[in-house]
């Protein structure tokens, strides 16, 4: 079953990548201060503008407030609860503290024993799967109204407040989709052996005390279920679907990854499309969180009749962390060495504005698609996928249907990753501020669709028009 595969995939991800890492008992007061100072200085010295999403006054105030709370040794969980919302307050989806997972818990810690679907809208939490028959007191499909006296809406808000991103939907996607809810909830709320749950099922509101599960027990359950997984289930980054009855082709792009692979996919796809009687092309990037913007150029080359570009200008901030990152890139791949040799000549803290001059040339007319094009977007359309959507809109390549994108027209990116010196937690920081084509500093919003409807209804609309 797909749910079993989902359960096992997520737990394999959690346990086999982070369980082997040693948990942290208590972090000494001196070490906490040392690491927090590193975190603050890294954000200030590396980010192009750490005060765009939060004022400098509020940033300084948050820093002071956290330092006041670092007067004693802390557990990893206590420390995480202080710094996660601080990093998230920058409102930059590329500047984020990776969820530490297992490092926050002891084997005897109690966790919430259900797989749930989380949403920013009601129902906020819904039971999707039982991890084991011993933990089935709340039925599948039940709407969870409260856990431990905390409303489902407040739980969602807590996840949002602790996760980086430019909008609520994307924050929840990053904070709940990529980690088991049990771990995310446990990071913010402590549980005992039993927990009070209020849920609604078949119109009836029920309050019940249910058993929780220890981390150790959860690991055992996951291990026993591992063999049930269907490891052959793979979701492709992109796919082509033809609907001859409506002369329609649908290209679904979930990630803008390997450029050579994408080039070949598009070459074969548009060759097939142009060889048939396809009059309508639907491009679905509703679940696309980004990738490499150069990959997006390849798609636009099949759609645009004029030369184009995705960005007007880019603001770069040079820093010591950036130089170290690119020195490492250069050691691994020769293609980064010229850029590193340029970056290392710059003063730390220097800002440079790079204005785009060159345009990308489309493919010859016989290779391009010349029918009606629809682009489907959602609040989960982020980063390079948002850049693609703005380019599509700016050059009027068709109609955009769905929701405003999660990524903003003026946004940060080209992140570098460093590790906090005591906990070794991963911290990513943006090094550039991007202005997508046609955007100014006033455009602190996503790409607005031509037809604004719920993302779940976008495909149906495009097919019917």
PDB file of N, CA and C in Angstrom, residues 321-373:
ATOM      1  N   UNK A 321      32.370  33.185   4.998  1.00  0.00           N
ATOM      2  CA  UNK A 321      31.706  31.892   4.861  1.00  0.00           C
ATOM      3  C   UNK A 321      31.471  31.550   3.392  1.00  0.00           C
ATOM      4  N   UNK A 322      31.136  32.554   2.602  1.00  0.00           N
ATOM      5  CA  UNK A 322      30.929  32.316   1.169  1.00  0.00           C
ATOM      6  C   UNK A 322      32.238  31.882   0.506  1.00  0.00           C
ATOM      7  N   UNK A 323      33.324  32.549   0.854  1.00  0.00           N
ATOM      8  CA  UNK A 323      34.627  32.205   0.262  1.00  0.00           C
ATOM      9  C   UNK A 323      35.022  30.776   0.621  1.00  0.00           C
ATOM     10  N   UNK A 324      34.786  30.415   1.871  1.00  0.00           N
ATOM     11  CA  UNK A 324      35.113  29.044   2.295  1.00  0.00           C
ATOM     12  C   UNK A 324      34.275  28.029   1.528  1.00  0.00           C
ATOM     13  N   UNK A 325      32.984  28.331   1.352  1.00  0.00           N
ATOM     14  CA  UNK A 325      32.107  27.408   0.633  1.00  0.00           C
ATOM     15  C   UNK A 325      32.580  27.217  -0.803  1.00  0.00           C
ATOM     16  N   UNK A 326      32.929  28.312  -1.478  1.00  0.00           N
ATOM     17  CA  UNK A 326      33.339  28.201  -2.881  1.00  0.00           C
ATOM     18  C   UNK A 326      34.740  27.613  -3.021  1.00  0.00           C
ATOM     19  N   UNK A 327      35.573  27.767  -2.003  1.00  0.00           N
ATOM     20  CA  UNK A 327      36.863  27.082  -2.020  1.00  0.00           C
ATOM     21  C   UNK A 327      36.646  25.574  -1.987  1.00  0.00           C
ATOM     22  N   UNK A 328      35.679  25.134  -1.174  1.00  0.00           N
ATOM     23  CA  UNK A 328      35.337  23.704  -1.119  1.00  0.00           C
ATOM     24  C   UNK A 328      34.745  23.240  -2.445  1.00  0.00           C
ATOM     25  N   UNK A 329      33.863  24.067  -3.055  1.00  0.00           N
ATOM     26  CA  UNK A 329      33.284  23.710  -4.353  1.00  0.00           C
ATOM     27  C   UNK A 329      34.394  23.530  -5.396  1.00  0.00           C
ATOM     28  N   UNK A 330      35.349  24.453  -5.379  1.00  0.00           N
ATOM     29  CA  UNK A 330      36.435  24.426  -6.369  1.00  0.00           C
ATOM     30  C   UNK A 330      37.276  23.159  -6.244  1.00  0.00           C
ATOM     31  N   UNK A 331      37.489  22.712  -5.001  1.00  0.00           N
ATOM     32  CA  UNK A 331      38.271  21.498  -4.795  1.00  0.00           C
ATOM     33  C   UNK A 331      37.569  20.270  -5.357  1.00  0.00           C
ATOM     34  N   UNK A 332      36.222  20.322  -5.351  1.00  0.00           N
ATOM     35  CA  UNK A 332      35.448  19.171  -5.800  1.00  0.00           C
ATOM     36  C   UNK A 332      35.132  19.223  -7.294  1.00  0.00           C
ATOM     37  N   UNK A 333      34.875  20.434  -7.813  1.00  0.00           N
ATOM     38  CA  UNK A 333      34.503  20.570  -9.219  1.00  0.00           C
ATOM     39  C   UNK A 333      35.197  21.783  -9.829  1.00  0.00           C
ATOM     40  N   UNK A 334      35.921  21.553 -10.909  1.00  0.00           N
ATOM     41  CA  UNK A 334      36.720  22.580 -11.553  1.00  0.00           C
ATOM     42  C   UNK A 334      35.885  23.768 -12.026  1.00  0.00           C
ATOM     43  N   UNK A 335      34.629  23.539 -12.357  1.00  0.00           N
ATOM     44  CA  UNK A 335      33.787  24.597 -12.905  1.00  0.00           C
ATOM     45  C   UNK A 335      33.586  25.760 -11.935  1.00  0.00           C
ATOM     46  N   UNK A 336      33.795  25.523 -10.640  1.00  0.00           N
ATOM     47  CA  UNK A 336      33.594  26.584  -9.654  1.00  0.00           C
ATOM     48  C   UNK A 336      34.856  27.404  -9.406  1.00  0.00           C
ATOM     49  N   UNK A 337      35.974  27.010  -9.949  1.00  0.00           N
ATOM     50  CA  UNK A 337      37.246  27.646  -9.587  1.00  0.00           C
ATOM     51  C   UNK A 337      37.355  29.083 -10.078  1.00  0.00           C
ATOM     52  N   UNK A 338      36.882  29.366 -11.290  1.00  0.00           N
ATOM     53  CA  UNK A 338      36.948  30.746 -11.780  1.00  0.00           C
ATOM     54  C   UNK A 338      36.133  31.672 -10.891  1.00  0.00           C
ATOM     55  N   UNK A 339      34.964  31.215 -10.479  1.00  0.00           N
ATOM     56  CA  UNK A 339      34.119  32.025  -9.610  1.00  0.00           C
ATOM     57  C   UNK A 339      34.773  32.209  -8.245  1.00  0.00           C
ATOM     58  N   UNK A 340      35.365  31.156  -7.715  1.00  0.00           N
ATOM     59  CA  UNK A 340      36.050  31.271  -6.428  1.00  0.00           C
ATOM     60  C   UNK A 340      37.212  32.252  -6.519  1.00  0.00           C
ATOM     61  N   UNK A 341      37.973  32.180  -7.594  1.00  0.00           N
ATOM     62  CA  UNK A 341      39.112  33.093  -7.768  1.00  0.00           C
ATOM     63  C   UNK A 341      38.655  34.543  -7.845  1.00  0.00           C
ATOM     64  N   UNK A 342      37.435  34.771  -8.341  1.00  0.00           N
ATOM     65  CA  UNK A 342      36.879  36.121  -8.373  1.00  0.00           C
ATOM     66  C   UNK A 342      36.397  36.536  -6.982  1.00  0.00           C
ATOM     67  N   UNK A 343      35.676  35.644  -6.319  1.00  0.00           N
ATOM     68  CA  UNK A 343      35.109  35.960  -4.997  1.00  0.00           C
ATOM     69  C   UNK A 343      36.194  36.252  -3.971  1.00  0.00           C
ATOM     70  N   UNK A 344      37.294  35.513  -4.015  1.00  0.00           N
ATOM     71  CA  UNK A 344      38.316  35.671  -2.971  1.00  0.00           C
ATOM     72  C   UNK A 344      39.039  37.006  -3.050  1.00  0.00           C
ATOM     73  N   UNK A 345      38.891  37.742  -4.159  1.00  0.00           N
ATOM     74  CA  UNK A 345      39.506  39.066  -4.274  1.00  0.00           C
ATOM     75  C   UNK A 345      38.653  40.153  -3.629  1.00  0.00           C
ATOM     76  N   UNK A 346      37.432  39.825  -3.253  1.00  0.00           N
ATOM     77  CA  UNK A 346      36.497  40.809  -2.708  1.00  0.00           C
ATOM     78  C   UNK A 346      36.657  40.955  -1.189  1.00  0.00           C
ATOM     79  N   UNK A 347      36.353  42.169  -0.716  1.00  0.00           N
ATOM     80  CA  UNK A 347      36.392  42.409   0.717  1.00  0.00           C
ATOM     81  C   UNK A 347      35.164  41.789   1.382  1.00  0.00           C
ATOM     82  N   UNK A 348      35.359  41.209   2.545  1.00  0.00           N
ATOM     83  CA  UNK A 348      34.215  40.681   3.287  1.00  0.00           C
ATOM     84  C   UNK A 348      33.251  41.815   3.624  1.00  0.00           C
ATOM     85  N   UNK A 349      31.969  41.582   3.374  1.00  0.00           N
ATOM     86  CA  UNK A 349      30.962  42.606   3.602  1.00  0.00           C
ATOM     87  C   UNK A 349      30.667  43.459   2.385  1.00  0.00           C
ATOM     88  N   UNK A 350      31.468  43.333   1.341  1.00  0.00           N
ATOM     89  CA  UNK A 350      31.260  44.140   0.132  1.00  0.00           C
ATOM     90  C   UNK A 350      30.001  43.685  -0.603  1.00  0.00           C
ATOM     91  N   UNK A 351      29.236  44.676  -1.073  1.00  0.00           N
ATOM     92  CA  UNK A 351      28.040  44.414  -1.868  1.00  0.00           C
ATOM     93  C   UNK A 351      28.305  44.800  -3.319  1.00  0.00           C
ATOM     94  N   UNK A 352      27.856  43.965  -4.229  1.00  0.00           N
ATOM     95  CA  UNK A 352      28.039  44.245  -5.653  1.00  0.00           C
ATOM     96  C   UNK A 352      26.735  43.951  -6.388  1.00  0.00           C
ATOM     97  N   UNK A 353      26.306  44.887  -7.221  1.00  0.00           N
ATOM     98  CA  UNK A 353      25.107  44.698  -8.029  1.00  0.00           C
ATOM     99  C   UNK A 353      25.511  44.273  -9.437  1.00  0.00           C
ATOM    100  N   UNK A 354      25.003  43.131  -9.849  1.00  0.00           N
ATOM    101  CA  UNK A 354      25.290  42.596 -11.185  1.00  0.00           C
ATOM    102  C   UNK A 354      24.048  42.778 -12.041  1.00  0.00           C
ATOM    103  N   UNK A 355      24.184  43.554 -13.110  1.00  0.00           N
ATOM    104  CA  UNK A 355      23.055  43.816 -13.994  1.00  0.00           C
ATOM    105  C   UNK A 355      23.095  42.871 -15.183  1.00  0.00           C
ATOM    106  N   UNK A 356      21.970  42.226 -15.448  1.00  0.00           N
ATOM    107  CA  UNK A 356      21.900  41.275 -16.563  1.00  0.00           C
ATOM    108  C   UNK A 356      21.940  42.025 -17.895  1.00  0.00           C
ATOM    109  N   UNK A 357      22.740  41.546 -18.806  1.00  0.00           N
ATOM    110  CA  UNK A 357      22.865  42.161 -20.125  1.00  0.00           C
ATOM    111  C   UNK A 357      22.509  41.184 -21.245  1.00  0.00           C
ATOM    112  N   UNK A 358      22.914  39.950 -21.083  1.00  0.00           N
ATOM    113  CA  UNK A 358      22.696  38.959 -22.137  1.00  0.00           C
ATOM    114  C   UNK A 358      21.275  38.411 -22.092  1.00  0.00           C
ATOM    115  N   UNK A 359      20.788  38.014 -23.256  1.00  0.00           N
ATOM    116  CA  UNK A 359      19.482  37.380 -23.381  1.00  0.00           C
ATOM    117  C   UNK A 359      19.659  35.951 -23.865  1.00  0.00           C
ATOM    118  N   UNK A 360      18.714  35.106 -23.502  1.00  0.00           N
ATOM    119  CA  UNK A 360      18.721  33.712 -23.943  1.00  0.00           C
ATOM    120  C   UNK A 360      17.958  33.619 -25.256  1.00  0.00           C
ATOM    121  N   UNK A 361      18.541  32.950 -26.212  1.00  0.00           N
ATOM    122  CA  UNK A 361      17.932  32.825 -27.534  1.00  0.00           C
ATOM    123  C   UNK A 361      17.032  31.592 -27.580  1.00  0.00           C
ATOM    124  N   UNK A 362      15.779  31.744 -27.989  1.00  0.00           N
ATOM    125  CA  UNK A 362      14.870  30.587 -28.074  1.00  0.00           C
ATOM    126  C   UNK A 362      15.308  29.612 -29.162  1.00  0.00           C
ATOM    127  N   UNK A 363      14.715  28.425 -29.128  1.00  0.00           N
ATOM    128  CA  UNK A 363      14.976  27.449 -30.184  1.00  0.00           C
ATOM    129  C   UNK A 363      14.295  27.884 -31.477  1.00  0.00           C
ATOM    130  N   UNK A 364      14.718  27.343 -32.612  1.00  0.00           N
ATOM    131  CA  UNK A 364      14.092  27.694 -33.899  1.00  0.00           C
ATOM    132  C   UNK A 364      12.587  27.438 -33.867  1.00  0.00           C
ATOM    133  N   UNK A 365      11.846  28.163 -34.674  1.00  0.00           N
ATOM    134  CA  UNK A 365      10.391  28.130 -34.642  1.00  0.00           C
ATOM    135  C   UNK A 365       9.832  26.731 -34.848  1.00  0.00           C
ATOM    136  N   UNK A 366      10.498  25.925 -35.666  1.00  0.00           N
ATOM    137  CA  UNK A 366       9.980  24.587 -35.936  1.00  0.00           C
ATOM    138  C   UNK A 366      10.076  23.665 -34.717  1.00  0.00           C
ATOM    139  N   UNK A 367      10.893  24.011 -33.747  1.00  0.00           N
ATOM    140  CA  UNK A 367      11.030  23.198 -32.544  1.00  0.00           C
ATOM    141  C   UNK A 367      10.136  23.688 -31.399  1.00  0.00           C
ATOM    142  N   UNK A 368       9.650  24.923 -31.509  1.00  0.00           N
ATOM    143  CA  UNK A 368       8.871  25.504 -30.417  1.00  0.00           C
ATOM    144  C   UNK A 368       7.406  25.087 -30.502  1.00  0.00           C
ATOM    145  N   UNK A 369       6.721  25.188 -29.343  1.00  0.00           N
ATOM    146  CA  UNK A 369       5.281  24.922 -29.304  1.00  0.00           C
ATOM    147  C   UNK A 369       4.545  26.214 -29.610  1.00  0.00           C
ATOM    148  N   UNK A 370       3.537  26.134 -30.467  1.00  0.00           N
ATOM    149  CA  UNK A 370       2.871  27.349 -30.935  1.00  0.00           C
ATOM    150  C   UNK A 370       1.386  27.395 -30.572  1.00  0.00           C
ATOM    151  N   UNK A 371       0.922  26.482 -29.728  1.00  0.00           N
ATOM    152  CA  UNK A 371      -0.479  26.492 -29.320  1.00  0.00           C
ATOM    153  C   UNK A 371      -0.697  27.254 -28.025  1.00  0.00           C
ATOM    154  N   UNK A 372      -1.859  27.034 -27.412  1.00  0.00           N
ATOM    155  CA  UNK A 372      -2.205  27.689 -26.153  1.00  0.00           C
ATOM    156  C   UNK A 372      -1.457  27.015 -24.992  1.00  0.00           C
ATOM    157  N   UNK A 373      -0.868  27.830 -24.118  1.00  0.00           N
ATOM    158  CA  UNK A 373      -0.091  27.299 -22.995  1.00  0.00           C
ATOM    159  C   UNK A 373      -0.684  27.787 -21.674  1.00  0.00           C
TER     160      UNK A 373
END
